[in-house]
Short mmCIF file of C-alpha atoms and ligand atoms in Angstrom, two decimals:
data_model
loop_
_atom_site.label_atom_id
_atom_site.label_comp_id
_atom_site.label_asym_id
_atom_site.label_seq_id
_atom_site.Cartn_x
_atom_site.Cartn_y
_atom_site.Cartn_z
CA UNK A 1 3.67 8.63 -25.21
CA UNK A 2 6.09 6.51 -23.25
CA UNK A 3 7.11 3.31 -25.01
CA UNK A 4 8.97 1.20 -22.51
CA UNK A 5 10.94 -1.20 -24.68
CA UNK A 6 13.38 -2.60 -22.14
CA UNK A 7 13.29 -4.59 -18.92
CA UNK A 8 15.99 -5.03 -16.31
CA UNK A 9 17.56 -8.45 -15.84
CA UNK A 10 21.08 -9.40 -14.75
CA UNK A 11 22.12 -5.75 -14.71
CA UNK A 12 21.19 -5.26 -18.35
CA UNK A 13 18.38 -3.22 -19.82
CA UNK A 14 17.28 -5.86 -22.30
CA UNK A 15 15.63 -4.74 -25.49
CA UNK A 16 12.23 -6.32 -26.10
CA UNK A 17 10.90 -6.76 -29.59
CA UNK A 18 7.97 -9.08 -28.86
CA UNK A 19 4.33 -8.27 -28.00
CA UNK A 20 3.55 -5.12 -26.09
CA UNK A 21 0.63 -4.04 -23.90
CA UNK A 22 -0.97 -0.64 -24.27
CA UNK A 23 -1.35 1.41 -21.10
CA UNK A 24 -4.38 3.70 -20.92
CA UNK A 25 -5.48 6.38 -18.53
CA UNK A 26 -9.13 6.80 -17.65
CA UNK A 27 -8.51 10.55 -17.66
CA UNK A 28 -9.66 12.11 -20.89
CA UNK A 29 -8.94 15.68 -21.85
CA UNK A 30 -12.24 16.09 -23.69
CA UNK A 31 -15.82 15.96 -22.51
CA UNK A 32 -16.38 12.79 -24.48
CA UNK A 33 -15.02 9.90 -22.55
CA UNK A 34 -12.27 8.11 -24.37
CA UNK A 35 -9.40 6.49 -22.48
CA UNK A 36 -6.09 8.19 -23.26
CA UNK A 37 -3.23 6.06 -24.53
CA UNK A 38 -0.18 6.76 -22.36
CA UNK A 39 2.30 4.29 -23.78
CA UNK A 40 3.25 0.64 -24.02
CA UNK A 41 5.11 -1.92 -21.92
CA UNK A 42 6.68 -5.22 -22.93
CA UNK A 43 4.44 -8.26 -22.56
CA UNK A 44 7.06 -10.63 -21.26
CA UNK A 45 6.47 -14.35 -20.96
CA UNK A 46 7.59 -17.31 -18.92
CA UNK A 47 11.07 -17.37 -20.48
CA UNK A 48 11.82 -13.83 -19.35
CA UNK A 49 10.28 -14.47 -15.92
CA UNK A 50 12.63 -17.41 -15.44
CA UNK A 51 15.51 -15.33 -16.72
CA UNK A 52 14.77 -12.76 -13.99
CA UNK A 53 14.52 -15.47 -11.36
CA UNK A 54 17.84 -17.02 -12.41
CA UNK A 55 19.47 -13.60 -12.33
CA UNK A 56 18.23 -12.95 -8.76
CA UNK A 57 19.31 -16.44 -7.68
CA UNK A 58 22.75 -16.02 -9.21
CA UNK A 59 23.24 -12.64 -7.50
CA UNK A 60 22.20 -14.10 -4.16
CA UNK A 61 24.21 -17.27 -4.77
CA UNK A 62 22.81 -19.05 -1.71
CA UNK A 63 23.98 -16.21 0.52
CA UNK A 64 27.52 -16.22 -0.91
CA UNK A 65 26.98 -13.59 -3.61
CA UNK A 66 28.54 -10.13 -3.75
CA UNK A 67 25.37 -8.40 -2.49
CA UNK A 68 24.44 -10.54 0.55
CA UNK A 69 28.08 -10.55 1.70
CA UNK A 70 28.77 -6.90 0.96
CA UNK A 71 29.91 -4.61 3.79
CA UNK A 72 27.15 -2.51 5.35
CA UNK A 73 28.71 0.79 4.25
CA UNK A 74 28.98 -0.40 0.66
CA UNK A 75 25.33 -1.45 0.52
CA UNK A 76 24.40 1.93 1.95
CA UNK A 77 26.49 3.65 -0.72
CA UNK A 78 24.53 1.80 -3.44
CA UNK A 79 21.25 2.89 -1.87
CA UNK A 80 22.46 6.48 -1.64
CA UNK A 81 23.44 6.50 -5.30
CA UNK A 82 19.99 5.20 -6.14
CA UNK A 83 18.06 7.80 -4.15
CA UNK A 84 20.16 10.65 -5.54
CA UNK A 85 19.44 9.52 -9.10
CA UNK A 86 15.79 8.91 -8.30
CA UNK A 87 15.37 12.49 -7.10
CA UNK A 88 16.24 13.80 -10.57
CA UNK A 89 13.15 12.00 -11.95
CA UNK A 90 10.61 13.68 -9.68
CA UNK A 91 8.73 15.64 -12.36
CA UNK A 92 8.35 12.67 -14.71
CA UNK A 93 7.19 10.31 -11.99
CA UNK A 94 4.74 12.81 -10.48
CA UNK A 95 3.21 13.47 -13.90
CA UNK A 96 2.78 9.75 -14.51
CA UNK A 97 1.25 9.26 -11.07
CA UNK A 98 -1.42 11.79 -12.02
CA UNK A 99 -2.11 10.31 -15.45
CA UNK A 100 -1.84 6.64 -14.64
CA UNK A 101 -3.65 6.40 -11.33
CA UNK A 102 -5.48 9.73 -11.21
CA UNK A 103 -3.90 10.88 -7.93
CA UNK A 104 -4.13 14.62 -7.46
CA UNK A 105 -1.02 16.80 -7.74
CA UNK A 106 -0.38 17.45 -4.01
CA UNK A 107 -0.80 13.75 -3.19
CA UNK A 108 1.33 12.65 -6.14
CA UNK A 109 4.12 14.98 -5.02
CA UNK A 110 3.69 13.71 -1.49
CA UNK A 111 3.95 10.11 -2.68
CA UNK A 112 7.25 10.84 -4.40
CA UNK A 113 8.75 12.89 -1.55
CA UNK A 114 7.56 10.44 1.07
CA UNK A 115 9.29 7.64 -0.82
CA UNK A 116 12.56 9.58 -0.94
CA UNK A 117 12.30 10.24 2.81
CA UNK A 118 11.50 6.59 3.35
CA UNK A 119 14.74 5.58 1.65
CA UNK A 120 16.82 7.98 3.75
CA UNK A 121 15.06 6.84 6.93
CA UNK A 122 15.68 3.22 5.97
CA UNK A 123 19.38 3.92 5.53
CA UNK A 124 19.53 5.49 9.01
CA UNK A 125 17.54 2.65 10.56
CA UNK A 126 19.85 0.15 8.90
CA UNK A 127 22.90 1.89 10.38
CA UNK A 128 21.27 1.74 13.82
CA UNK A 129 20.44 -1.94 13.38
CA UNK A 130 24.06 -2.55 12.47
CA UNK A 131 25.27 -0.63 15.53
CA UNK A 132 22.95 -2.72 17.69
CA UNK A 133 24.31 -5.93 16.27
CA UNK A 134 27.85 -4.89 17.18
CA UNK A 135 26.88 -5.44 20.84
CA UNK A 136 27.45 -8.70 22.67
CA UNK A 137 24.90 -10.32 24.92
CA UNK A 138 25.69 -12.75 27.70
CA UNK A 139 23.28 -15.23 29.24
CA UNK A 140 24.18 -18.19 31.45
CA UNK A 141 27.86 -17.92 30.59
CA UNK A 142 27.32 -17.85 26.81
CA UNK A 143 28.22 -14.76 24.82
CA UNK A 144 26.24 -14.05 21.66
CA UNK A 145 27.05 -11.69 18.86
CA UNK A 146 23.69 -11.20 17.21
CA UNK A 147 23.50 -10.21 13.56
CA UNK A 148 20.81 -9.80 10.95
CA UNK A 149 21.13 -11.65 7.69
CA UNK A 150 19.18 -11.68 4.42
CA UNK A 151 16.52 -14.25 3.56
CA UNK A 152 17.23 -14.81 -0.14
CA UNK A 153 15.28 -14.13 -3.32
CA UNK A 154 12.24 -11.94 -2.90
CA UNK A 155 9.34 -11.49 -5.31
CA UNK A 156 7.91 -7.97 -4.85
CA UNK A 157 4.44 -7.03 -6.08
CA UNK A 158 2.95 -3.64 -5.26
CA UNK A 159 -0.54 -2.10 -5.50
CA UNK A 160 -1.99 0.45 -7.92
CA UNK A 161 -2.97 3.02 -5.28
CA UNK A 162 0.62 3.61 -4.13
CA UNK A 163 2.56 2.17 -7.07
CA UNK A 164 5.73 3.96 -6.02
CA UNK A 165 5.59 4.37 -2.27
CA UNK A 166 4.23 1.00 -1.22
CA UNK A 167 6.22 -0.93 -3.75
CA UNK A 168 9.35 0.75 -2.44
CA UNK A 169 8.22 0.09 1.13
CA UNK A 170 8.80 -3.57 0.19
CA UNK A 171 11.70 -3.28 -2.22
CA UNK A 172 13.98 -0.87 -0.35
CA UNK A 173 14.17 -2.70 3.01
CA UNK A 174 14.40 -6.04 1.19
CA UNK A 175 17.38 -4.76 -0.78
CA UNK A 176 19.29 -3.05 1.98
CA UNK A 177 19.18 -6.20 4.10
CA UNK A 178 21.08 -8.04 1.35
CA UNK A 179 18.27 -9.88 -0.43
CA UNK A 180 17.95 -9.97 -4.20
CA UNK A 181 14.67 -9.14 -5.87
CA UNK A 182 12.33 -9.63 -8.77
CA UNK A 183 9.89 -6.79 -9.04
CA UNK A 184 6.80 -6.66 -11.25
CA UNK A 185 5.15 -3.25 -11.21
CA UNK A 186 1.39 -3.04 -10.64
CA UNK A 187 -0.86 -3.30 -13.73
CA UNK A 188 -2.07 0.28 -13.21
CA UNK A 189 0.82 2.57 -12.30
CA UNK A 190 3.37 0.66 -14.32
CA UNK A 191 4.86 3.32 -16.59
CA UNK A 192 5.96 5.49 -13.69
CA UNK A 193 8.64 2.93 -12.85
CA UNK A 194 10.25 3.43 -16.28
CA UNK A 195 12.06 6.69 -15.45
CA UNK A 196 13.76 4.85 -12.57
CA UNK A 197 15.08 1.82 -14.47
CA UNK A 198 18.46 3.35 -15.18
CA UNK A 199 18.86 4.47 -11.58
CA UNK A 200 18.34 0.85 -10.51
CA UNK A 201 20.77 -0.37 -13.15
CA UNK A 202 23.44 2.18 -12.22
CA UNK A 203 23.19 1.78 -8.46
CA UNK A 204 23.10 -1.92 -7.67
CA UNK A 205 25.33 -4.86 -8.65
CA UNK A 206 23.93 -6.91 -11.48
CA UNK A 207 21.07 -9.26 -10.70
CA UNK A 208 20.19 -7.59 -7.38
CA UNK A 209 17.14 -5.81 -8.82
CA UNK A 210 15.26 -7.39 -11.71
CA UNK A 211 12.25 -5.61 -13.17
CA UNK A 212 9.82 -7.40 -15.44
CA UNK A 213 6.63 -6.32 -17.20
CA UNK A 214 3.62 -8.32 -18.22
CA UNK A 215 0.66 -10.17 -16.82
CA UNK A 216 0.97 -11.14 -13.19
CA UNK A 217 -0.30 -14.65 -13.75
CA UNK A 218 2.06 -15.34 -16.66
CA UNK A 219 5.14 -14.05 -14.86
CA UNK A 220 4.54 -14.85 -11.22
CA UNK A 221 3.15 -18.37 -11.68
CA UNK A 222 6.33 -20.01 -13.01
CA UNK A 223 8.45 -18.02 -10.58
CA UNK A 224 6.42 -19.26 -7.63
CA UNK A 225 6.13 -22.82 -8.95
CA UNK A 226 9.91 -23.07 -9.23
CA UNK A 227 10.09 -23.04 -5.42
CA UNK A 228 13.10 -20.71 -5.64
CA UNK A 229 11.40 -17.69 -4.10
CA UNK A 230 12.30 -17.32 -0.42
CA UNK A 231 9.85 -14.52 0.38
CA UNK A 232 6.66 -13.35 -1.28
CA UNK A 233 6.30 -9.61 -0.60
CA UNK A 234 2.96 -8.28 -1.73
CA UNK A 235 0.69 -5.37 -1.04
CA UNK A 236 -2.67 -5.96 -2.65
CA UNK A 237 -5.52 -8.38 -2.22
CA UNK A 238 -5.64 -11.68 -0.39
CA UNK A 239 -7.00 -13.48 -3.45
CA UNK A 240 -3.74 -12.86 -5.34
CA UNK A 241 -1.63 -13.60 -2.26
CA UNK A 242 -3.43 -16.92 -1.64
CA UNK A 243 -3.14 -17.95 -5.28
CA UNK A 244 0.59 -17.22 -5.35
CA UNK A 245 1.24 -18.92 -2.04
CA UNK A 246 -0.61 -22.03 -3.23
CA UNK A 247 1.64 -22.26 -6.28
CA UNK A 248 4.80 -22.40 -4.21
CA UNK A 249 5.85 -25.94 -3.29
CA UNK A 250 6.20 -24.86 0.35
CA UNK A 251 2.58 -23.63 0.43
CA UNK A 252 1.78 -22.25 3.84
CA UNK A 253 5.38 -22.63 5.00
CA UNK A 254 6.50 -19.94 2.57
CA UNK A 255 7.70 -16.73 4.22
CA UNK A 256 5.51 -13.80 3.29
CA UNK A 257 5.25 -10.11 3.99
CA UNK A 258 1.75 -9.01 3.04
CA UNK A 259 -0.32 -5.85 3.26
CA UNK A 260 -3.93 -6.77 2.46
CA UNK A 261 -7.53 -5.59 2.81
CA UNK A 262 -9.05 -3.69 5.70
CA UNK A 263 -12.43 -2.33 6.69
CA UNK A 264 -11.35 0.35 9.15
CA UNK A 265 -14.23 1.79 11.15
CA UNK A 266 -14.66 5.17 12.77
CA UNK A 267 -16.56 5.21 16.05
CA UNK A 268 -18.09 8.58 16.91
CA UNK A 269 -19.10 8.78 20.58
CA UNK A 270 -21.85 11.08 21.93
CA UNK A 271 -19.38 13.63 23.36
CA UNK A 272 -17.21 13.84 20.21
CA UNK A 273 -16.23 17.22 18.79
CA UNK A 274 -18.55 16.94 15.79
CA UNK A 275 -16.76 19.40 13.50
CA UNK A 276 -13.48 17.61 14.06
CA UNK A 277 -15.07 14.19 13.59
CA UNK A 278 -16.72 15.30 10.34
CA UNK A 279 -13.50 16.82 9.02
CA UNK A 280 -11.43 13.74 9.83
CA UNK A 281 -14.06 11.37 8.46
CA UNK A 282 -14.09 13.32 5.18
CA UNK A 283 -10.35 12.90 4.67
CA UNK A 284 -10.43 9.39 6.15
CA UNK A 285 -13.12 8.14 3.78
CA UNK A 286 -12.36 10.13 0.65
CA UNK A 287 -8.64 10.88 0.30
CA UNK A 288 -7.72 9.45 -3.08
CA UNK A 289 -11.43 8.66 -3.54
CA UNK A 290 -11.32 6.06 -0.76
CA UNK A 291 -8.81 3.90 -2.63
CA UNK A 292 -6.57 3.30 0.38
CA UNK A 293 -6.33 0.21 2.53
CA UNK A 294 -6.25 2.59 5.51
CA UNK A 295 -9.38 4.47 4.42
CA UNK A 296 -12.30 4.64 6.82
CA UNK A 297 -14.75 2.22 5.27
CA UNK A 298 -17.63 2.32 7.74
CA UNK A 299 -18.71 5.09 10.13
CA UNK A 300 -20.42 4.11 13.39
CA UNK A 301 -22.12 7.13 14.88
CA UNK A 302 -23.96 7.16 18.22
CA UNK A 303 -27.73 7.40 17.76
CA UNK A 304 -27.90 10.57 19.90
CA UNK A 305 -25.81 12.56 17.40
CA UNK A 306 -26.23 10.65 14.15
CA UNK A 307 -28.75 13.05 12.63
CA UNK A 308 -26.56 16.10 13.17
CA UNK A 309 -23.42 14.23 12.11
CA UNK A 310 -25.10 13.09 8.89
CA UNK A 311 -26.33 16.58 8.08
CA UNK A 312 -22.88 18.14 8.43
CA UNK A 313 -21.06 15.21 6.84
CA UNK A 314 -23.32 14.95 3.77
CA UNK A 315 -23.09 18.72 3.23
CA UNK A 316 -19.28 18.67 3.37
CA UNK A 317 -19.03 15.72 0.98
CA UNK A 318 -21.02 17.67 -1.60
CA UNK A 319 -18.57 20.60 -1.30
CA UNK A 320 -15.64 18.47 -2.46
CA UNK A 321 -14.38 19.39 -5.88
CA UNK A 322 -14.12 16.80 -8.62
CA UNK A 323 -11.54 17.46 -11.32
CA UNK A 324 -8.50 16.23 -13.17
CA UNK A 325 -5.53 15.54 -10.88
CA UNK A 326 -3.59 18.65 -11.85
CA UNK A 327 -6.54 21.01 -11.25
CA UNK A 328 -6.23 23.28 -8.28
CA UNK A 329 -8.28 22.06 -5.32
CA UNK A 330 -9.41 18.79 -6.98
CA UNK A 331 -9.99 16.46 -4.02
CA UNK A 332 -11.95 13.88 -6.01
CA UNK A 333 -10.40 12.61 -9.21
CA UNK A 334 -11.14 10.08 -12.00
CA UNK A 335 -11.01 6.43 -10.93
CA UNK A 336 -8.21 4.44 -12.58
CA UNK A 337 -10.11 1.14 -12.60
CA UNK A 338 -12.65 1.31 -15.42
CA UNK A 339 -15.09 -1.03 -13.74
CA UNK A 340 -15.03 0.75 -10.34
CA UNK A 341 -17.98 3.15 -10.94
CA UNK A 342 -20.23 0.23 -11.89
CA UNK A 343 -19.16 -1.70 -8.78
CA UNK A 344 -19.83 1.28 -6.52
CA UNK A 345 -23.24 1.68 -8.19
CA UNK A 346 -24.02 -1.98 -7.38
CA UNK A 347 -23.23 -1.35 -3.71
CA UNK A 348 -25.46 1.72 -3.69
CA UNK A 349 -28.35 -0.11 -5.39
CA UNK A 350 -28.07 -3.04 -3.02
CA UNK A 351 -28.12 -0.75 0.04
CA UNK A 352 -31.09 1.20 -1.32
CA UNK A 353 -33.01 -2.03 -2.01
CA UNK A 354 -32.45 -3.00 1.64
CA UNK A 355 -33.65 0.30 3.08
CA UNK A 356 -30.78 2.83 3.00
CA UNK A 357 -30.95 6.28 1.38
CA UNK A 358 -28.33 8.50 -0.18
CA UNK A 359 -27.98 11.49 2.15
CA UNK A 360 -26.02 13.90 -0.04
CA UNK A 361 -27.48 15.63 -3.09
CA UNK A 362 -24.68 14.73 -5.49
CA UNK A 363 -24.25 11.16 -4.20
CA UNK A 364 -24.09 8.63 -7.03
CA UNK A 365 -23.91 11.17 -9.88
CA UNK A 366 -21.79 9.60 -12.57
CA UNK A 367 -19.54 10.47 -15.46
CA UNK A 368 -17.83 7.67 -17.36
CA UNK A 369 -14.76 7.49 -15.14
CA UNK A 370 -16.18 8.68 -11.85
CA UNK A 371 -19.05 8.30 -9.45
CA UNK A 372 -19.65 11.04 -6.90
CA UNK A 373 -19.30 9.75 -3.31
CA UNK A 374 -22.59 8.56 -1.87
CA UNK A 375 -23.24 8.75 1.88
CA UNK A 376 -25.56 5.86 2.73
CA UNK A 377 -27.79 5.69 5.82
CA UNK A 378 -29.02 3.72 7.70
CA UNK A 379 -26.66 0.92 6.79
CA UNK A 380 -27.31 -2.53 8.20
CA UNK A 381 -25.33 -5.75 8.34
CA UNK A 382 -27.19 -7.43 5.49
CA UNK A 383 -25.95 -4.83 2.97
CA UNK A 384 -22.97 -5.53 0.74
CA UNK A 385 -21.43 -2.15 1.51
CA UNK A 386 -21.28 -3.12 5.17
CA UNK A 387 -19.29 -6.27 4.42
CA UNK A 388 -17.18 -5.63 1.32
CA UNK A 389 -14.03 -3.53 1.21
CA UNK A 390 -15.44 -0.94 -1.18
CA UNK A 391 -12.07 0.71 -1.95
CA UNK A 392 -13.87 3.61 -3.57
CA UNK A 393 -16.26 6.54 -3.08
CA UNK A 394 -19.20 5.16 -1.11
CA UNK A 395 -19.60 5.72 2.62
CA UNK A 396 -21.80 3.56 4.88
CA UNK A 397 -23.02 5.21 8.10
CA UNK A 398 -24.28 2.92 10.88
CA UNK A 399 -26.16 4.22 13.92
CA UNK A 400 -25.39 2.49 17.25
CA UNK A 401 -26.89 2.75 20.72
CA UNK A 402 -24.47 0.55 22.66
CA UNK A 403 -20.69 0.56 22.15
CA UNK A 404 -20.79 -3.25 22.19
CA UNK A 405 -22.37 -3.13 18.70
CA UNK A 406 -19.32 -1.77 16.82
CA UNK A 407 -16.99 -3.75 19.07
CA UNK A 408 -18.81 -7.00 18.29
CA UNK A 409 -18.70 -6.23 14.57
CA UNK A 410 -14.97 -5.56 14.76
CA UNK A 411 -14.40 -8.77 16.69
CA UNK A 412 -16.32 -10.75 14.05
CA UNK A 413 -14.68 -9.00 11.09
CA UNK A 414 -12.09 -10.80 8.96
CA UNK A 415 -9.91 -7.70 9.20
CA UNK A 416 -8.06 -5.87 11.96
CA UNK A 417 -5.94 -3.00 10.76
CA UNK A 418 -6.95 0.32 12.41
CA UNK A 419 -9.83 2.23 13.98
CA UNK A 420 -10.60 5.92 14.51
CA UNK A 421 -12.18 6.84 17.82
CA UNK A 422 -13.85 10.20 18.37
CA UNK A 423 -14.72 11.33 21.89
CA UNK A 424 -13.52 13.53 24.76
CA UNK A 425 -14.23 11.82 28.04
CA UNK A 426 -11.04 10.15 29.23
CA UNK A 427 -12.90 7.88 31.64
CA UNK A 428 -14.94 6.47 28.76
CA UNK A 429 -12.06 6.40 26.29
CA UNK A 430 -9.41 4.60 28.37
CA UNK A 431 -11.09 1.20 28.79
CA UNK A 432 -12.35 1.40 25.22
CA UNK A 433 -8.84 1.94 23.90
CA UNK A 434 -7.67 -1.08 25.89
CA UNK A 435 -10.30 -3.17 24.12
CA UNK A 436 -9.67 -1.71 20.69
CA UNK A 437 -5.92 -2.36 20.69
CA UNK A 438 -6.71 -6.06 20.92
CA UNK A 439 -8.96 -5.87 17.87
CA UNK A 440 -6.75 -3.79 15.56
CA UNK A 441 -3.14 -2.64 15.45
CA UNK A 442 -3.55 1.13 15.60
CA UNK A 443 -6.13 3.21 17.42
CA UNK A 444 -6.34 6.77 16.07
CA UNK A 445 -7.70 9.11 18.70
CA UNK A 446 -9.78 11.94 17.24
CA UNK A 447 -8.09 11.49 13.87
CA UNK A 448 -8.57 9.45 10.72
CA UNK A 449 -6.68 6.24 9.99
CA UNK A 450 -3.41 6.37 8.10
CA UNK A 451 -0.19 4.46 7.55
CA UNK A 452 2.23 7.29 8.25
CA UNK A 453 4.45 8.59 9.68
CA UNK A 454 6.30 5.70 8.12
CA UNK A 455 8.49 5.03 11.14
CA UNK A 456 5.49 3.60 13.00
CA UNK A 457 4.68 -0.09 12.58
CA UNK A 458 2.25 -0.74 9.76
CA UNK A 459 0.49 -4.07 10.05
CA UNK A 460 -2.86 -5.69 10.78
CA UNK A 461 -4.52 -8.55 12.58
CA UNK A 462 -6.36 -11.45 10.92
CA UNK A 463 -6.59 -11.16 7.12
CA UNK A 464 -5.26 -7.59 6.97
CA UNK A 465 -1.54 -8.33 7.01
CA UNK A 466 1.27 -10.79 7.45
CA UNK A 467 4.45 -9.31 8.93
CA UNK A 468 5.05 -5.66 9.67
CA UNK A 469 6.13 -2.80 7.46
CA UNK A 470 7.51 0.65 8.36
CA UNK A 471 11.11 1.67 8.39
CA UNK A 472 12.68 -0.47 11.12
CA UNK A 473 10.02 -3.18 11.24
CA UNK A 474 10.41 -3.80 7.53
CA UNK A 475 14.16 -4.30 7.97
CA UNK A 476 13.29 -6.96 10.49
CA UNK A 477 10.61 -8.51 8.28
CA UNK A 478 13.09 -8.95 5.42
CA UNK A 479 15.91 -10.44 7.50
CA UNK A 480 16.61 -13.09 10.08
CA UNK A 481 18.45 -12.92 13.39
CA UNK A 482 21.52 -15.12 13.44
CA UNK A 483 24.25 -15.21 16.03
CA UNK A 484 27.70 -16.39 16.89
CA UNK A 485 27.82 -18.00 20.32
CA UNK A 486 30.95 -18.51 22.35
CA UNK A 487 32.07 -19.01 25.93
CA UNK A 488 34.53 -16.07 25.67
CA UNK A 489 33.69 -12.65 24.43
O1 G3H B 1 -3.54 1.47 0.76
C1 G3H B 1 -2.99 1.47 1.84
C2 G3H B 1 -1.94 2.45 2.14
O2 G3H B 1 -0.97 1.84 2.93
C3 G3H B 1 -2.48 3.68 2.76
O3 G3H B 1 -1.48 4.55 3.11
O4 G3H B 1 -2.57 5.79 4.96
O5 G3H B 1 -0.56 6.69 3.82
O6 G3H B 1 -2.74 6.63 2.64
P1 G3H B 1 -1.86 5.99 3.66
#
């Protein structure tokens, strides 16, 4: 059991003796379902939230603080100290990733290693950005020395599906650009931050990173209402983002960097390599049980091949192994949100009521913390699974006869993150790609959707994102271009 009894504010690991919240895992080691107690975290209140805010404000000191004015090489040194210390915690964090969010061992290790790489890449990108700003520009007789400066105090809130990697995709670039931060770990995937608290404390000047535990609403509401947050950085759902934005006195003038929902489609054309399409759609829909914003959430398959595609796809889904995250070959794992199986069941029932069938034999089989992925066909627009971001193991397949059908749906959708396009004929693909890039931000040719490699821009149109993440883009998102202009260089 991990009892987290401290939180990080003003460079101090403050001891908490008030109420605590128990953290459970939906993974049980016995056949009888019983959530496993993993530990406790402090249930901090408004006073501590305001303490964290004041600490971040003091460290930023309206841009005059030690951190925002620190030399580039010194900020890099702090970040290097942090990543070196973080690396020593790999085993603990990976174990907690498996227990807290149910991510399988290879993917948990990947999440940790990818985060470490992300930090090193960010350091390199920051050096490059600094080299670029050493250059002068001259237009119409005016020289400009362009720099990048911090934005201020940033509230960082990450998601449960990548509680380390995506949270750090916000926190690390925000920090290295000279901002100060208040970070509240996700509700699920909270304990795995504990092994890193000391690394944060040891590596950064006091007040630069503040880490608080408790209920989002209790902590974030007073912080936002104070009007002292300069940037809201959140990866999660738009409902939370909207609520937080509305609490800030600046409302829709508040700067935000947001990664939100998506309903990424795959479009399988008549000449697609079917084995490849099936393989990619399996990983695209079901990696981490479909709990990824980049997951494929609807498959459009041309009517001429849909029967064969469905046969192969449904068969392959049934071959996937369900098991605890540490079990060899477990591709499907327990769902960390206790109410997720019931929600997925609702989507299945609704689709069946409206005429769809489950194509795979195991589809919809349940245990208390899991529901086996159901492949649903034929899915139509009136079904909930067509519209909602299921974020879990249920896969709608839609048959189309004319390419305009999926394109129209994408144009009408509230989301616009990515698409996967399967086909071979270049003459057909080229104009289609030109259309698709104006509907989403990344077109994946003959491959499933994904965020990585992390150097590529990660963003979305419409309600899918605000701002851009990735290594260099995130440095830009968390800073502002300023310049010194003069008539002489
Ligand atoms: O949940 C959204 C994540 O950004 C997905 O990242 O494509 O690396 O799994 P991924």
